[in-house]
GROMACS .gro file of C-alpha atoms in nm:
model
  300
    1ALA     CA    1  -0.010  -0.001  -0.030
    2LEU     CA    2   0.293   0.215   0.076
    3ALA     CA    3   0.451   0.178  -0.255
    4SER     CA    4   0.148   0.266  -0.459
    5ARG     CA    5   0.120   0.563  -0.197
    6ARG     CA    6   0.431   0.710  -0.294
    7LYS     CA    7   0.373   0.675  -0.721
    8GLY     CA    8   0.086   0.825  -0.760
    9ALA     CA    9   0.218   1.106  -0.441
   10PRO     CA   10   0.135   1.396  -0.621
   11GLU     CA   11   0.459   1.685  -0.617
   12TYR     CA   12   0.352   2.026  -0.479
   13VAL     CA   13   0.457   2.372  -0.635
   14ILE     CA   14   0.537   2.641  -0.409
   15ASP     CA   15   0.575   2.970  -0.545
   16ALA     CA   16   0.872   3.157  -0.406
   17ASP     CA   17   0.807   3.510  -0.519
   18LEU     CA   18   0.503   3.504  -0.289
   19CYS     CA   19   0.698   3.449  -0.007
   20ASP     CA   20   0.780   3.770   0.008
   21GLU     CA   21   0.862   3.791   0.389
   22PRO     CA   22   1.095   3.650   0.657
   23GLY     CA   23   1.014   3.301   0.762
   24ILE     CA   24   0.718   3.210   0.529
   25LEU     CA   25   0.926   2.983   0.290
   26HIS     CA   26   1.044   2.771   0.594
   27ARG     CA   27   0.654   2.830   0.725
   28VAL     CA   28   0.506   2.730   0.462
   29ILE     CA   29   0.748   2.361   0.416
   30VAL     CA   30   0.725   2.281   0.742
   31GLY     CA   31   0.282   2.306   0.649
   32ASN     CA   32   0.310   2.065   0.371
   33TYR     CA   33   0.576   1.788   0.562
   34VAL     CA   34   0.361   1.782   0.856
   35LEU     CA   35   0.044   1.745   0.598
   36GLY     CA   36   0.238   1.419   0.507
   37ARG     CA   37   0.296   1.628   0.144
   38GLU     CA   38   0.604   1.399   0.019
   39ARG     CA   39   0.687   1.624  -0.337
   40LEU     CA   40   0.750   1.972  -0.256
   41VAL     CA   41   0.877   2.182  -0.606
   42ILE     CA   42   0.979   2.506  -0.486
   43LYS     CA   43   0.952   2.794  -0.787
   44ALA     CA   44   1.101   3.187  -0.852
   45SER     CA   45   1.057   3.341  -1.170
   46GLY     CA   46   1.395   3.443  -1.183
   47ARG     CA   47   1.713   3.304  -0.962
   48VAL     CA   48   1.624   3.223  -0.586
   49LYS     CA   49   1.720   3.410  -0.358
   50SER     CA   50   2.025   3.298  -0.134
   51ASP     CA   51   1.688   3.336   0.166
   52HIS     CA   52   1.511   3.123   0.013
   53LEU     CA   53   1.752   2.911  -0.032
   54GLU     CA   54   1.901   2.885   0.322
   55GLU     CA   55   1.485   2.890   0.463
   56ALA     CA   56   1.443   2.541   0.291
   57ARG     CA   57   1.855   2.438   0.378
   58ASN     CA   58   1.693   2.490   0.699
   59ALA     CA   59   1.390   2.380   0.700
   60ALA     CA   60   1.528   2.015   0.579
   61ARG     CA   61   1.806   1.965   0.855
   62ARG     CA   62   1.528   2.025   1.073
   63LEU     CA   63   1.286   1.780   0.942
   64MET     CA   64   1.254   1.411   1.035
   65GLY     CA   65   1.344   1.189   0.663
   66MET     CA   66   1.367   1.550   0.419
   67GLY     CA   67   1.633   1.678   0.186
   68ILE     CA   68   1.699   1.861  -0.097
   69ILE     CA   69   1.693   1.670  -0.377
   70GLU     CA   70   1.778   1.870  -0.696
   71GLU     CA   71   1.881   2.243  -0.689
   72THR     CA   72   1.894   2.478  -0.973
   73ALA     CA   73   1.894   2.904  -1.036
   74SER     CA   74   1.532   2.898  -1.012
   75ARG     CA   75   1.365   2.580  -0.853
   76ILE     CA   76   1.458   2.359  -0.508
   77THR     CA   77   1.352   2.015  -0.510
   78LEU     CA   78   1.275   1.795  -0.146
   79GLN     CA   79   1.183   1.513  -0.093
   80CYS     CA   80   0.999   1.341   0.213
   81SER     CA   81   1.028   0.931   0.275
   82ILE     CA   82   0.946   0.798   0.592
   83GLU     CA   83   0.834   0.466   0.643
   84PRO     CA   84   0.552   0.519   0.941
   85THR     CA   85   0.601   0.190   1.050
   86LYS     CA   86   0.955   0.265   1.195
   87TYR     CA   87   0.837   0.560   1.443
   88PRO     CA   88   0.553   0.449   1.694
   89VAL     CA   89   0.350   0.731   1.859
   90ASP     CA   90   0.461   0.652   2.133
   91ALA     CA   91   0.870   0.615   2.139
   92LEU     CA   92   0.844   0.912   2.009
   93ILE     CA   93   0.638   1.041   2.287
   94LYS     CA   94   0.880   0.927   2.519
   95ARG     CA   95   1.212   1.069   2.309
   96LEU     CA   96   0.943   1.401   2.269
   97TYR     CA   97   0.887   1.432   2.673
   98ASN     CA   98   1.286   1.295   2.774
   99LEU     CA   99   1.414   1.592   2.573
  100SER     CA  100   1.212   1.881   2.770
  101SER     CA  101   1.346   1.672   3.129
  102THR     CA  102   1.673   1.717   3.003
  103MET     CA  103   1.646   2.057   2.952
  104LEU     CA  104   1.517   2.130   3.236
  105ASP     CA  105   1.808   1.984   3.437
  106GLU     CA  106   2.117   2.073   3.202
  107ALA     CA  107   1.943   2.473   3.278
  108ILE     CA  108   1.967   2.395   3.697
  109GLU     CA  109   2.269   2.217   3.677
  110ALA     CA  110   2.433   2.494   3.465
  111LEU     CA  111   2.282   2.717   3.721
  112LEU     CA  112   2.386   2.569   4.029
  113THR     CA  113   2.792   2.505   3.893
  114LYS     CA  114   2.808   2.789   3.721
  115ASP     CA  115   2.879   2.595   3.357
  116GLU     CA  116   2.678   2.812   3.078
  117ARG     CA  117   2.783   2.546   2.833
  118LEU     CA  118   2.602   2.321   3.033
  119ALA     CA  119   2.268   2.632   2.963
  120GLN     CA  120   2.415   2.632   2.608
  121ASP     CA  121   2.331   2.273   2.603
  122ALA     CA  122   1.969   2.245   2.673
  123LEU     CA  123   1.855   2.545   2.462
  124HIS     CA  124   1.978   2.372   2.103
  125ARG     CA  125   1.784   2.083   2.203
  126GLU     CA  126   1.460   2.313   2.149
  127ASP     CA  127   1.568   2.273   1.763
  128ASP     CA  128   1.526   1.868   1.833
  129ALA     CA  129   1.199   1.909   1.988
  130ASP     CA  130   1.037   2.089   1.686
  131THR     CA  131   1.200   1.813   1.480
  132MET     CA  132   1.032   1.549   1.711
  133TYR     CA  133   0.674   1.738   1.714
  134TRP     CA  134   0.667   1.792   1.366
  135LEU     CA  135   0.729   1.444   1.280
  136LEU     CA  136   0.451   1.312   1.524
  137LEU     CA  137   0.188   1.589   1.364
  138ARG     CA  138   0.247   1.396   1.031
  139LEU     CA  139   0.258   1.049   1.081
  140LEU     CA  140  -0.098   1.178   1.355
  141LEU     CA  141  -0.275   1.348   1.022
  142SER     CA  142  -0.151   1.028   0.784
  143ALA     CA  143  -0.293   0.805   1.015
  144GLN     CA  144  -0.629   1.048   1.041
  145ALA     CA  145  -0.592   1.088   0.611
  146ASP     CA  146  -0.528   0.683   0.606
  147ASP     CA  147  -0.664   0.365   0.849
  148SER     CA  148  -0.433   0.158   0.776
  149LEU     CA  149  -0.158   0.355   0.950
  150ILE     CA  150  -0.340   0.345   1.255
  151GLU     CA  151  -0.214  -0.038   1.407
  152GLN     CA  152   0.117   0.123   1.258
  153LEU     CA  153   0.201   0.342   1.452
  154GLY     CA  154   0.094   0.126   1.753
  155LEU     CA  155  -0.242   0.347   1.827
  156ARG     CA  156  -0.587   0.153   1.936
  157ASN     CA  157  -0.834   0.342   1.728
  158ARG     CA  158  -0.928   0.707   1.540
  159LEU     CA  159  -0.980   0.808   1.919
  160GLU     CA  160  -0.600   0.828   2.017
  161ILE     CA  161  -0.540   1.043   1.736
  162THR     CA  162  -0.656   1.411   1.868
  163GLY     CA  163  -0.546   1.295   2.264
  164TYR     CA  164  -0.191   1.242   2.091
  165ARG     CA  165  -0.173   1.515   1.943
  166LEU     CA  166  -0.281   1.719   2.239
  167ILE     CA  167  -0.022   1.528   2.396
  168ALA     CA  168   0.253   1.622   2.126
  169LYS     CA  169   0.178   2.021   2.140
  170GLU     CA  170   0.162   2.017   2.563
  171LEU     CA  171   0.533   1.860   2.516
  172GLU     CA  172   0.655   2.097   2.258
  173THR     CA  173   0.516   2.393   2.433
  174VAL     CA  174   0.693   2.200   2.776
  175ALA     CA  175   1.012   2.255   2.570
  176ASP     CA  176   0.976   2.623   2.485
  177TYR     CA  177   0.926   2.669   2.841
  178GLY     CA  178   1.233   2.426   2.836
  179GLU     CA  179   1.402   2.730   2.617
  180GLU     CA  180   1.330   3.015   2.826
  181ILE     CA  181   1.468   2.865   3.192
  182ALA     CA  182   1.739   2.779   3.073
  183ARG     CA  183   1.773   3.175   2.859
  184ASN     CA  184   1.700   3.327   3.187
  185VAL     CA  185   1.977   3.117   3.351
  186ILE     CA  186   2.240   3.191   3.097
  187ASP     CA  187   2.153   3.524   3.132
  188LEU     CA  188   2.230   3.459   3.555
  189ILE     CA  189   2.483   3.339   3.496
  190ARG     CA  190   2.666   3.592   3.280
  191SER     CA  191   2.541   3.830   3.550
  192ASN     CA  192   2.815   3.718   3.847
  193ALA     CA  193   2.473   3.613   4.009
  194GLU     CA  194   2.529   3.456   4.349
  195VAL     CA  195   2.253   3.166   4.453
  196PRO     CA  196   2.243   3.118   4.766
  197THR     CA  197   2.247   2.744   4.933
  198GLY     CA  198   1.921   2.710   5.014
  199LEU     CA  199   1.764   2.859   4.668
  200GLY     CA  200   2.028   2.601   4.516
  201LYS     CA  201   1.790   2.334   4.693
  202SER     CA  202   1.505   2.447   4.687
  203LEU     CA  203   1.542   2.456   4.344
  204ARG     CA  204   1.635   2.120   4.246
  205ASP     CA  205   1.383   1.972   4.443
  206LEU     CA  206   1.142   2.181   4.224
  207ALA     CA  207   1.321   2.060   3.878
  208GLU     CA  208   1.277   1.708   4.117
  209GLY     CA  209   0.874   1.716   4.159
  210VAL     CA  210   0.800   1.794   3.761
  211ARG     CA  211   1.011   1.474   3.645
  212ASP     CA  212   0.773   1.295   3.957
  213VAL     CA  213   0.500   1.420   3.811
  214TYR     CA  214   0.551   1.376   3.400
  215SER     CA  215   0.700   1.038   3.469
  216LYS     CA  216   0.371   0.937   3.579
  217GLY     CA  217   0.155   1.125   3.359
  218ILE     CA  218   0.323   0.947   3.136
  219GLY     CA  219   0.356   0.605   3.276
  220GLY     CA  220  -0.002   0.628   3.339
  221LEU     CA  221  -0.109   0.705   3.000
  222LEU     CA  222   0.139   0.486   2.829
  223SER     CA  223   0.082   0.152   3.006
  224ARG     CA  224  -0.288   0.286   3.121
  225ASP     CA  225  -0.224   0.260   3.475
  226LEU     CA  226  -0.478   0.535   3.647
  227LYS     CA  227  -0.285   0.456   3.963
  228LEU     CA  228   0.009   0.630   3.800
  229ALA     CA  229  -0.196   0.891   3.668
  230ASN     CA  230  -0.361   0.950   3.925
  231GLN     CA  231  -0.058   1.033   4.116
  232ALA     CA  232   0.092   1.234   3.877
  233ILE     CA  233  -0.183   1.516   3.969
  234VAL     CA  234  -0.132   1.363   4.385
  235SER     CA  235   0.270   1.477   4.309
  236ARG     CA  236   0.166   1.907   4.096
  237GLU     CA  237  -0.021   1.905   4.478
  238GLU     CA  238   0.239   1.862   4.651
  239MET     CA  239   0.494   2.039   4.467
  240LYS     CA  240   0.267   2.377   4.538
  241ARG     CA  241   0.397   2.337   4.882
  242LYS     CA  242   0.764   2.290   4.788
  243GLU     CA  243   0.699   2.649   4.569
  244GLN     CA  244   0.510   2.883   4.767
  245LYS     CA  245   0.843   2.748   5.018
  246PHE     CA  246   1.111   2.831   4.640
  247MET     CA  247   0.917   3.207   4.644
  248LYS     CA  248   0.988   3.276   5.054
  249VAL     CA  249   1.308   3.191   5.030
  250LEU     CA  250   1.340   3.345   4.758
  251PHE     CA  251   1.222   3.738   4.862
  252GLU     CA  252   1.418   3.671   5.151
  253GLU     CA  253   1.794   3.606   5.005
  254ILE     CA  254   1.774   3.768   4.665
  255GLU     CA  255   1.743   4.204   4.667
  256GLU     CA  256   1.864   4.288   4.327
  257PRO     CA  257   1.530   4.329   4.091
  258THR     CA  258   1.645   4.187   3.733
  259VAL     CA  259   1.793   3.876   3.978
  260LEU     CA  260   1.489   3.848   4.158
  261LEU     CA  261   1.346   3.854   3.768
  262ARG     CA  262   1.501   3.635   3.583
  263PHE     CA  263   1.422   3.328   3.913
  264ARG     CA  264   1.075   3.422   3.872
  265ASN     CA  265   1.089   3.389   3.575
  266ILE     CA  266   1.274   3.022   3.582
  267VAL     CA  267   0.981   2.881   3.894
  268ASP     CA  268   0.673   2.991   3.624
  269GLY     CA  269   0.876   2.784   3.331
  270VAL     CA  270   0.880   2.493   3.584
  271GLN     CA  271   0.552   2.536   3.726
  272ARG     CA  272   0.407   2.582   3.373
  273MET     CA  273   0.596   2.269   3.332
  274ALA     CA  274   0.463   2.107   3.576
  275ASP     CA  275   0.050   2.223   3.491
  276TYR     CA  276   0.143   1.995   3.108
  277GLY     CA  277   0.251   1.717   3.332
  278THR     CA  278  -0.127   1.655   3.466
  279SER     CA  279  -0.270   1.753   3.172
  280ILE     CA  280  -0.111   1.460   3.039
  281ALA     CA  281  -0.274   1.248   3.365
  282VAL     CA  282  -0.592   1.343   3.317
  283ILE     CA  283  -0.521   1.281   2.898
  284ALA     CA  284  -0.456   0.913   3.012
  285PHE     CA  285  -0.763   0.913   3.234
  286ASN     CA  286  -1.020   0.955   2.955
  287ARG     CA  287  -0.806   0.727   2.745
  288TYR     CA  288  -0.851   0.453   3.067
  289LEU     CA  289  -1.223   0.523   3.107
  290GLU     CA  290  -1.285   0.405   2.648
  291ARG     CA  291  -1.283   0.068   2.803
  292PRO     CA  292  -1.536  -0.095   2.949
  293THR     CA  293  -1.289  -0.246   3.276
  294ASN     CA  294  -1.449  -0.314   3.635
  295LEU     CA  295  -1.380  -0.002   3.730
  296CYS     CA  296  -1.602   0.128   3.498
  297LYS     CA  297  -1.878  -0.060   3.253
  298PRO     CA  298  -2.162  -0.067   3.145
  299SER     CA  299  -2.479  -0.196   3.301
  300ALA     CA  300  -2.564  -0.531   3.286
   0.00000   0.00000   0.00000
């Protein structure tokens, strides 16, 4: 089925002349990729502008399976070949989660050890998170259009597509918060801000709390375990006490307004990350309830 689908796959032509503002061409390529299109031809009336060439190369670099297969003065051809069966959705969700979790760890560690390189590593992972997100979206939208893919991607039914799209978007946003935290950490390191011991310990505790919420939320989702999903929601509540403690220490120990603001931004990012973890746990609950179990079933 895959071979026949490839053979008859239409070519999509993108008019480069109409992409007359920075970033438009890049977004059009990403949009076509997400819609599952396999062959894109970028055409210009004269020479392809160097900005457009750069945007096309950048897109090809950041989209899994996408490559430039032909390049002339006035056209660029991109081809995407992805075997959906090689990318089970659960594995991609885990990878996307691990990326954002690592970003948070690296950023906090960078702040406590004053190692800016670690924070820069965290920043670079944001690109990988985008790559994973776009791939997930491509696969899920393809499954929406072609029922035969649902099982190949490891999904039980069409209902799961919507839940996974939501989770993918949330995890991609979590990676954005990871990037934001890393940027604030870099600013703090560069401004030589002192991190009082108590504050450092509280921050580590908070990061640990986030990891706890996620491992239980995602664990509950992937193994359809209601108790784990419930523990994620309870863990999030426990984190709120840690957050209050952190803010108390913060206002006692830090006077410099800009330093205070950056710490606030970091905690805000950590809180948002944890909130998305809870939201995934709620989806895990819904997923569990889709099928009758001893806990909940239709009355006889």
